[in-house]
PDB file of C-alpha atoms in Angstrom:
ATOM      1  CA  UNK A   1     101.701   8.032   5.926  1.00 72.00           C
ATOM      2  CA  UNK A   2     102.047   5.142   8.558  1.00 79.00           C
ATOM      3  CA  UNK A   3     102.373   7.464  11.090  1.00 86.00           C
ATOM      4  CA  UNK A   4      98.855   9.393  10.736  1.00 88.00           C
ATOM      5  CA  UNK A   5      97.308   5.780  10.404  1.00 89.00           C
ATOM      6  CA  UNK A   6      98.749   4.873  13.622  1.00 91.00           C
ATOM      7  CA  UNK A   7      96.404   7.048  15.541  1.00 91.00           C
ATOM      8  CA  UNK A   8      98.664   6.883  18.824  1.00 93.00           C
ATOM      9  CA  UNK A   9     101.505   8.209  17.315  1.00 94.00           C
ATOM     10  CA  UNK A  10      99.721  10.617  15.799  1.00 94.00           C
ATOM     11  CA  UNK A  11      98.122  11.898  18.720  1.00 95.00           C
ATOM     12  CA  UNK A  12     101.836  12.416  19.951  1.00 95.00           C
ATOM     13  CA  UNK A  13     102.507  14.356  17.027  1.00 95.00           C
ATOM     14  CA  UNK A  14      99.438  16.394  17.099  1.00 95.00           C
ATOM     15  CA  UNK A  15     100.352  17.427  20.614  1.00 95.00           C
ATOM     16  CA  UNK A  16     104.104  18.004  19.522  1.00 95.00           C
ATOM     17  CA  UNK A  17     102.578  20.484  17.256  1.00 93.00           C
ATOM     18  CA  UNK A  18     100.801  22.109  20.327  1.00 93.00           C
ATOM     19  CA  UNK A  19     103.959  22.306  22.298  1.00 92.00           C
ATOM     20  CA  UNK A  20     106.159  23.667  19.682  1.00 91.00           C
ATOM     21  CA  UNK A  21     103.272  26.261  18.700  1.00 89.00           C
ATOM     22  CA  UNK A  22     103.044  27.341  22.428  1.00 88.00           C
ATOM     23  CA  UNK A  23     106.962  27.627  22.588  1.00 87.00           C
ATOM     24  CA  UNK A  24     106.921  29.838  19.433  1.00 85.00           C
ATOM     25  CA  UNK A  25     103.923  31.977  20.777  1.00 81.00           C
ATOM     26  CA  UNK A  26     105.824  32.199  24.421  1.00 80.00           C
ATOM     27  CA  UNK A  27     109.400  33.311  22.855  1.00 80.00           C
ATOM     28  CA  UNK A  28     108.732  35.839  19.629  1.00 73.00           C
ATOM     29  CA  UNK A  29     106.922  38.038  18.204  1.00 68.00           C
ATOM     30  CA  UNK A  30     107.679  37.511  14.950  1.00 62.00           C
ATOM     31  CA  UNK A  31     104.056  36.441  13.552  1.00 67.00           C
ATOM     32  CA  UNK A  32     105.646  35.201  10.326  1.00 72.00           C
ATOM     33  CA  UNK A  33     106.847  31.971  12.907  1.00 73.00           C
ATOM     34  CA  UNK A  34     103.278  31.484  14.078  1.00 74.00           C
ATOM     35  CA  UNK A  35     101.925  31.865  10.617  1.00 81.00           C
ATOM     36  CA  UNK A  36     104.137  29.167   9.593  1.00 84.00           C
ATOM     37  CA  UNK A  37     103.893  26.816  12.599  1.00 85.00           C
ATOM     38  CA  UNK A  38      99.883  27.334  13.433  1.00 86.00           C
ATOM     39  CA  UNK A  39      98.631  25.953  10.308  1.00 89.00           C
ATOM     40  CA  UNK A  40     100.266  22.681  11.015  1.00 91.00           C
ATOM     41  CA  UNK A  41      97.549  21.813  13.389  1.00 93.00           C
ATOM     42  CA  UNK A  42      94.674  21.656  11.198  1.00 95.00           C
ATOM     43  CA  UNK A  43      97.144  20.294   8.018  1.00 95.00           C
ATOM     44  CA  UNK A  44      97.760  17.368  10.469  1.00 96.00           C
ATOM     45  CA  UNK A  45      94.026  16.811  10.755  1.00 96.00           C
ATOM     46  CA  UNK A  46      93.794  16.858   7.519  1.00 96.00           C
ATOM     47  CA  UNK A  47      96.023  14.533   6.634  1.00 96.00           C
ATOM     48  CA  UNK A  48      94.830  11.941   9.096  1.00 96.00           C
ATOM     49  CA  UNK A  49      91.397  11.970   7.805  1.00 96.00           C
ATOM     50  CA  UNK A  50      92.598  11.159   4.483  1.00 95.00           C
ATOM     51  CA  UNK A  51      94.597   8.522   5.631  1.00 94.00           C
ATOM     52  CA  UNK A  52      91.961   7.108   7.832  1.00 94.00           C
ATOM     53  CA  UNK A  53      88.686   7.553   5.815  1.00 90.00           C
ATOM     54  CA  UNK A  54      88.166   4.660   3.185  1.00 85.00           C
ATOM     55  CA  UNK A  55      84.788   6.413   1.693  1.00 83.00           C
ATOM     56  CA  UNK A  56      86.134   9.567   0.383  1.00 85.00           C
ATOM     57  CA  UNK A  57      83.240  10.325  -1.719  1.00 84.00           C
ATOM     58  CA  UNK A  58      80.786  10.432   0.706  1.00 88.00           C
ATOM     59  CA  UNK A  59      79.205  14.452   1.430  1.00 91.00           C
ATOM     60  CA  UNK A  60      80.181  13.889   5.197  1.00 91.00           C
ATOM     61  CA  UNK A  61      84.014  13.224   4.329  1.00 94.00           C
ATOM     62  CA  UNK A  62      83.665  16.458   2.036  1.00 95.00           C
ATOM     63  CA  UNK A  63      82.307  18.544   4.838  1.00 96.00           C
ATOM     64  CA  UNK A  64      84.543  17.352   7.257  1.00 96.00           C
ATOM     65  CA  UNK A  65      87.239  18.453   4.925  1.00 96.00           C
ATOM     66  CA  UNK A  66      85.847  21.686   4.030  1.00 97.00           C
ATOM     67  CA  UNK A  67      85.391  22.756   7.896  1.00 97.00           C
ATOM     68  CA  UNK A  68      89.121  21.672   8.353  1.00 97.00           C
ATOM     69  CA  UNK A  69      89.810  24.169   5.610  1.00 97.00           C
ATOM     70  CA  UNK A  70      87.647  26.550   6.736  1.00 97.00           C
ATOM     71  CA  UNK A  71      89.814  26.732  10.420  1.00 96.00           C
ATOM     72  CA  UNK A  72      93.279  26.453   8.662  1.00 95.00           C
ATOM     73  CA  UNK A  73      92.511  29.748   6.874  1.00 95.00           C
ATOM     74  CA  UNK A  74      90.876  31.349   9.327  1.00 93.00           C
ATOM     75  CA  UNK A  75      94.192  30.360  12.018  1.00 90.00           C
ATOM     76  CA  UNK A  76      96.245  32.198   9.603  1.00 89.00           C
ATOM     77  CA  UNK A  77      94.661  35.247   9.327  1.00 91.00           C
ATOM     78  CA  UNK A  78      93.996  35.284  13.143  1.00 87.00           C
ATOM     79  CA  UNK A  79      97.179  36.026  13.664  1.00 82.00           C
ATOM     80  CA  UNK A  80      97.022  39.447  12.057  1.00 82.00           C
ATOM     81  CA  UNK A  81      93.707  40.435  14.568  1.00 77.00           C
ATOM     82  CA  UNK A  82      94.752  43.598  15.717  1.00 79.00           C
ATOM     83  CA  UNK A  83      93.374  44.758  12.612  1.00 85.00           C
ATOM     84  CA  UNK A  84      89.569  44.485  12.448  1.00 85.00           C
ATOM     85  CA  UNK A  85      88.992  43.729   8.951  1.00 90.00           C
ATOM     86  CA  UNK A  86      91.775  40.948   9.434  1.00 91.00           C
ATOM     87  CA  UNK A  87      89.089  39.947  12.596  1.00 88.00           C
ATOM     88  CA  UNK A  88      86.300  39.719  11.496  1.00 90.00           C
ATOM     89  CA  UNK A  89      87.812  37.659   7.970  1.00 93.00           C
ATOM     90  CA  UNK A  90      89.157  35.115  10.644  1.00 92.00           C
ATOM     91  CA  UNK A  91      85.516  34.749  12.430  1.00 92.00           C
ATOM     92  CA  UNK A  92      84.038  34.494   8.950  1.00 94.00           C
ATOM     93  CA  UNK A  93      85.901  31.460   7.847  1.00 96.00           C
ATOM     94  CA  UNK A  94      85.890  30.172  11.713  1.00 95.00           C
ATOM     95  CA  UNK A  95      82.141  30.703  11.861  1.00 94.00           C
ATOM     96  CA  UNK A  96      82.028  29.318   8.266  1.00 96.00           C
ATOM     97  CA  UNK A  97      84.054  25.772  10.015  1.00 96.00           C
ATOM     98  CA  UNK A  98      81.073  25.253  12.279  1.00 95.00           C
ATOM     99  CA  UNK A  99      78.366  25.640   9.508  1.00 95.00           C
ATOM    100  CA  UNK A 100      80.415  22.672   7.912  1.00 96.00           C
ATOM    101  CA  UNK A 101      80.883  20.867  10.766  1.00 96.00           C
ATOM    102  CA  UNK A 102      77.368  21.379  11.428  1.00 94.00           C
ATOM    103  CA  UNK A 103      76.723  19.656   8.421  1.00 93.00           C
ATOM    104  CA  UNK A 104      78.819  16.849   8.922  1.00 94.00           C
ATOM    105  CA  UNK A 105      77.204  16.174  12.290  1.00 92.00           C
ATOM    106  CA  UNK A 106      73.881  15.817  10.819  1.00 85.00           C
ATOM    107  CA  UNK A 107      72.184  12.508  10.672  1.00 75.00           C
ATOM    108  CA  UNK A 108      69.653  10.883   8.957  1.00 66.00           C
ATOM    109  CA  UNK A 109      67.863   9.483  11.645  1.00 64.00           C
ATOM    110  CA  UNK A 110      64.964  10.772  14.303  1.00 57.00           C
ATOM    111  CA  UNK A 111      65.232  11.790  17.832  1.00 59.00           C
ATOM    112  CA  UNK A 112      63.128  13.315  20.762  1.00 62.00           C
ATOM    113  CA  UNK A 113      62.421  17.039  20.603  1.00 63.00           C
ATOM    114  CA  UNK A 114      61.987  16.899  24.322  1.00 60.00           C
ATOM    115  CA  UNK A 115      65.477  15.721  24.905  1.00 66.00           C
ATOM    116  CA  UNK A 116      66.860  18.922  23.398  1.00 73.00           C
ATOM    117  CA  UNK A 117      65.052  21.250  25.462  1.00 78.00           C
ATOM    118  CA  UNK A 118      67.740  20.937  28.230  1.00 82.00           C
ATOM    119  CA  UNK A 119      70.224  21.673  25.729  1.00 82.00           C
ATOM    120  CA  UNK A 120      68.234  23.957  23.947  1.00 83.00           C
ATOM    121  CA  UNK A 121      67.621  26.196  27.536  1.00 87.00           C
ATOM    122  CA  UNK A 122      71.662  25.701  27.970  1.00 85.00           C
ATOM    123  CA  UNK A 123      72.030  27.219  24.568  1.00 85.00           C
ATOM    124  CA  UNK A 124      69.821  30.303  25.074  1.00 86.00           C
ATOM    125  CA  UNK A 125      71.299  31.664  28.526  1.00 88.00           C
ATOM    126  CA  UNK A 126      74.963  30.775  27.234  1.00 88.00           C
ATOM    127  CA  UNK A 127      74.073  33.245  24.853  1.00 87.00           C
ATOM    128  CA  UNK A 128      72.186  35.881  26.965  1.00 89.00           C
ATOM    129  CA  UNK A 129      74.970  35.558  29.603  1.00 88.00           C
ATOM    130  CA  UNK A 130      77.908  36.114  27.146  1.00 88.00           C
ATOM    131  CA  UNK A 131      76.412  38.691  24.770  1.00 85.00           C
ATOM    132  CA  UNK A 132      75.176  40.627  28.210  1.00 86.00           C
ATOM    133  CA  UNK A 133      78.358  40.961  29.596  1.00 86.00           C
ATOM    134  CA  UNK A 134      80.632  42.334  26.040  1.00 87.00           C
ATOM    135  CA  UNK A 135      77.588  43.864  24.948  1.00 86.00           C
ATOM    136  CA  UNK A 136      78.918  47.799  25.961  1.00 86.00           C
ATOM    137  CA  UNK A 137      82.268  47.023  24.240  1.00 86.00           C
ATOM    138  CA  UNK A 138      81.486  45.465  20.788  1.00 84.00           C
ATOM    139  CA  UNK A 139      80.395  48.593  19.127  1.00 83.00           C
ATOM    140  CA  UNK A 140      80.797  47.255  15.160  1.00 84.00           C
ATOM    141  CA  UNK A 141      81.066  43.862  16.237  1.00 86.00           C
ATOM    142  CA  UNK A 142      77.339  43.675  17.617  1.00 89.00           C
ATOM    143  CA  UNK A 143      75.827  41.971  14.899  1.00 90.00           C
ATOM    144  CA  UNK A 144      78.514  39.233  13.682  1.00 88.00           C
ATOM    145  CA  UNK A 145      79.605  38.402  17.451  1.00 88.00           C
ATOM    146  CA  UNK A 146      75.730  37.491  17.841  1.00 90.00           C
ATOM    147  CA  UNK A 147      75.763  35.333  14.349  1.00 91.00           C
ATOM    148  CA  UNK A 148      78.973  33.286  15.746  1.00 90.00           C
ATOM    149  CA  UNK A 149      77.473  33.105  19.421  1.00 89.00           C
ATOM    150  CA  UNK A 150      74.327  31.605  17.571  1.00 90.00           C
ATOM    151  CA  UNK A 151      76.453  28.850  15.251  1.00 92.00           C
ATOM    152  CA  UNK A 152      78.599  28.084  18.315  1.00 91.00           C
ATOM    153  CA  UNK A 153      75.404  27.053  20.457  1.00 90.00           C
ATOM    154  CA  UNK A 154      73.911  25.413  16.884  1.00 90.00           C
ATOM    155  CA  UNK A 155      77.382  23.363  16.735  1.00 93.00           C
ATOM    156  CA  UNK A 156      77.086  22.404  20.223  1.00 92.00           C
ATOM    157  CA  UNK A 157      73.051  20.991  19.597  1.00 90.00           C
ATOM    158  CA  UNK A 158      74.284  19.309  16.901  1.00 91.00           C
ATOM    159  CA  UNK A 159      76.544  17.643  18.448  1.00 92.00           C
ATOM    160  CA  UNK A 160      74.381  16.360  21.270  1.00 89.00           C
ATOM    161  CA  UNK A 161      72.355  15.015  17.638  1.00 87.00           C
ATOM    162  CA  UNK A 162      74.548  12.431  16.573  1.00 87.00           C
ATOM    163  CA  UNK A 163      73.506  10.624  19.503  1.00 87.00           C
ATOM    164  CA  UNK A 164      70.462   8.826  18.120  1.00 84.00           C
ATOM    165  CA  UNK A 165      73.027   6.841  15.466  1.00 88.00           C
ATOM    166  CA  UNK A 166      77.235   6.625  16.302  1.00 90.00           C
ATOM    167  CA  UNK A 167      78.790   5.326  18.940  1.00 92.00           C
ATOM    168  CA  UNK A 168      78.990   6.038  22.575  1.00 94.00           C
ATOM    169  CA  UNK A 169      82.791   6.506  22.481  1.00 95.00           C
ATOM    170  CA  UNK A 170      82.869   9.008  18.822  1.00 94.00           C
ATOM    171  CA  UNK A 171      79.779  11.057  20.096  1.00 95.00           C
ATOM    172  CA  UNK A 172      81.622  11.254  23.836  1.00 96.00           C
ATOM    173  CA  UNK A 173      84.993  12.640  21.933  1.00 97.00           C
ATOM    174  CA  UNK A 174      82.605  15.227  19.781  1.00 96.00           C
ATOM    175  CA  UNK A 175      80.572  16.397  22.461  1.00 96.00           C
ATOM    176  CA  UNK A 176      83.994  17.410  24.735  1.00 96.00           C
ATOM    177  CA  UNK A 177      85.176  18.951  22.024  1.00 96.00           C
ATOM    178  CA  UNK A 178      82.741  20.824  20.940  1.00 96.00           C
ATOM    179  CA  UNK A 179      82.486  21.589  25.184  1.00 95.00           C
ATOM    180  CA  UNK A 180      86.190  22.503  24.399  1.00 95.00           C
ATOM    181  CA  UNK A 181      85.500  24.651  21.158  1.00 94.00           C
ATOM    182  CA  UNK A 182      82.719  26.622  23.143  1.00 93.00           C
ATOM    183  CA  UNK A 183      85.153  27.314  26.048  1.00 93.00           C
ATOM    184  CA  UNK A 184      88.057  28.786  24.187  1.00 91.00           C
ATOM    185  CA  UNK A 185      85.364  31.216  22.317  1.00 91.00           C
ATOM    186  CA  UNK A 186      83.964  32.384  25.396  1.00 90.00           C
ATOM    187  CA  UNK A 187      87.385  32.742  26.942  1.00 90.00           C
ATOM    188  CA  UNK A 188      88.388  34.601  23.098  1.00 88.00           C
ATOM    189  CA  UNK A 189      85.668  37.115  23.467  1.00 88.00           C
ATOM    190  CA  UNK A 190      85.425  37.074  27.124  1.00 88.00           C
ATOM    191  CA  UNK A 191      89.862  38.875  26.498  1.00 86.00           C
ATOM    192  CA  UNK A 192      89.008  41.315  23.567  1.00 84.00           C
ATOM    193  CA  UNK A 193      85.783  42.799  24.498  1.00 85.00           C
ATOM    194  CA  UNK A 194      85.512  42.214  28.154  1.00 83.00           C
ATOM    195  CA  UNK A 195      88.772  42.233  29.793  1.00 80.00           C
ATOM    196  CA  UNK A 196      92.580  41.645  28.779  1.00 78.00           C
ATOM    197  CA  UNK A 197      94.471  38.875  29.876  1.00 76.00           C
ATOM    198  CA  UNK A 198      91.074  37.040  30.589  1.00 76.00           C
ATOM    199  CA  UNK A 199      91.377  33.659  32.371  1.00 72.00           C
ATOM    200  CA  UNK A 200      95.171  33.307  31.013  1.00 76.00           C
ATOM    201  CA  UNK A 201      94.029  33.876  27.328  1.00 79.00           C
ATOM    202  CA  UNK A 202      96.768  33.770  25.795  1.00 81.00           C
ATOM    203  CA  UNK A 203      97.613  29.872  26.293  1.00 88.00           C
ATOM    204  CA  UNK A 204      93.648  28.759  27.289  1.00 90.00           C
ATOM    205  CA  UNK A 205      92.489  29.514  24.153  1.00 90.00           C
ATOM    206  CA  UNK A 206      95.062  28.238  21.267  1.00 90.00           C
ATOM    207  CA  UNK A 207      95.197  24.933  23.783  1.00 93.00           C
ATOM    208  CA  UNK A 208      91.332  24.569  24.213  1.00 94.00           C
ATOM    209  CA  UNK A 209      91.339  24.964  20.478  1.00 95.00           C
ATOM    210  CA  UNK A 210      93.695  22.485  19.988  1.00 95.00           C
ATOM    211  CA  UNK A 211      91.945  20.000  21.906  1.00 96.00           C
ATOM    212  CA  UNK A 212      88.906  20.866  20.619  1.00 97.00           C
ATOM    213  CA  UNK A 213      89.849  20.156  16.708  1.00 97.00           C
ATOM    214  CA  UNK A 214      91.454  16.920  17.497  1.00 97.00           C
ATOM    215  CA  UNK A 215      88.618  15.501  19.747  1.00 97.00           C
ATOM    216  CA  UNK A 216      86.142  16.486  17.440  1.00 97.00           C
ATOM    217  CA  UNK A 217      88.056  15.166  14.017  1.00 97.00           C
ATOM    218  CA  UNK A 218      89.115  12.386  15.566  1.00 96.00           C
ATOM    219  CA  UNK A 219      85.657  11.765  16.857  1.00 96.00           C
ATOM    220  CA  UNK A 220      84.365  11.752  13.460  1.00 96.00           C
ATOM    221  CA  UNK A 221      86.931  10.059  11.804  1.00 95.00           C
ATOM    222  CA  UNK A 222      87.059   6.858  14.155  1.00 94.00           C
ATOM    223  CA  UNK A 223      82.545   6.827  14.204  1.00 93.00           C
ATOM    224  CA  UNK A 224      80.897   3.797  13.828  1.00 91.00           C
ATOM    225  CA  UNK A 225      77.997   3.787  12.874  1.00 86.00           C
ATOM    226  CA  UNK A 226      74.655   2.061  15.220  1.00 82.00           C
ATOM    227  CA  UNK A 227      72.598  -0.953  13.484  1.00 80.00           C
ATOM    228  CA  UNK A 228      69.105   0.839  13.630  1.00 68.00           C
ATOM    229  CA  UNK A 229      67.980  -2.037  15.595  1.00 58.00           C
ATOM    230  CA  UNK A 230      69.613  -0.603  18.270  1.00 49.00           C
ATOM    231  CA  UNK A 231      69.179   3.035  18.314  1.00 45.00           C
ATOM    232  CA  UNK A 232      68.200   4.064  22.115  1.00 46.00           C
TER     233      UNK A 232
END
């Protein structure tokens, strides 16, 4: 287990996995090999916030763990999109990872409602803008697309949230990847219900979403917390 407490090696290892993942994606299409290989992403993460959390009873190391979960299942059955029930499974347990990472972002601590209302105003014509331009192709998919547009832009508040009590460097790390995690959805919906091949798809969106998990796990995992003497 050294090597998942050594965080730099296990960044190299993390971004191994991304490499090998791409290769395999790139040179078959066999999905049995990207079932097998894909999951090793978030099992990684997992792994190295065992190794690196000392409080494991605490709710937010059990949410952390549960949205990992959450993304490793819904990776599998991603694979298998072409058929819609398969789809919208997948963006059940993904939407079902940002509820719990939702969760785990939450503090306990007060901040400014006026600081939000940038974000807030970012949040609302991210949505408007993305939902405008699918809206004539999602048939079906009307009603959950708008749920996971909502938790995506709920994630990314959140994560502006953790501000008020964690350091500058962890709540940096979440922030870009939750920047990261909102990208590779757009980009996602942007290629099935907009227009194929969208913005090189095919490697933007498993490599935004591999940055995205790591920044934001490792974020989390490495968070120190702010004396509340000196909350801003």
């Amino acid at each position: 287990m050294s090597l998942f407490k050594n965080k730099f090696l296990f960044s190299v290892l993390y971004f191994v996995i991304l490499v090998v993942y791409l290769y395999v994606k790139f040179n078959t299409d066999e999905n049995y090999l990207r079932v097998f290989v894909k999951p090793f992403f978030m099992l990684s993460l997992l792994i190295f916030t065992w190794v690196n959390t000392a409080n494991r009873k605490n709710k937010k190391f059990k949410f952390l763990n549960l949205a990992i979960i959450a993304f490793l299942l819904g990776d599998v059955i991603i694979v298998f999109k072409d058929k819609p029930i398969l789809f919208l499974i997948a963006m059940l347990f993904f939407m079902m990872g940002k509820i719990f990472y939702i969760f785990r972002f939450s503090g306990d601590r007060d901040f400014k409602i006026a600081n939000l209302f940038p974000i807030l105003a970012f949040c609302f014509f991210y949505i408007l803008l993305v939902f405008n331009v699918v809206i004539k192709n999602l048939n079906e998919y009307v009603v959950p697309v708008l749920i996971y547009l909502l938790f995506s832009s709920i994630q990314f508040l959140f994560s502006f949230l953790r501000r008020v009590e964690v350091d500058f460097k962890s709540f940096l790390m979440v922030v870009i990847g939750v920047v990261f995690s909102v990208t590779y959805d757009t980009i996602a919906l942007l290629a099935k219900f907009y227009q194929d091949y969208f913005l090189y798809n095919k490697i933007t969106i498993v490599s935004f979403y591999a940055i995205s998990q790591f920044l934001i796990v490792y974020g989390l995992v490495t968070e120190k917390i702010k004396p509340a003497e000196n909350i801003e």
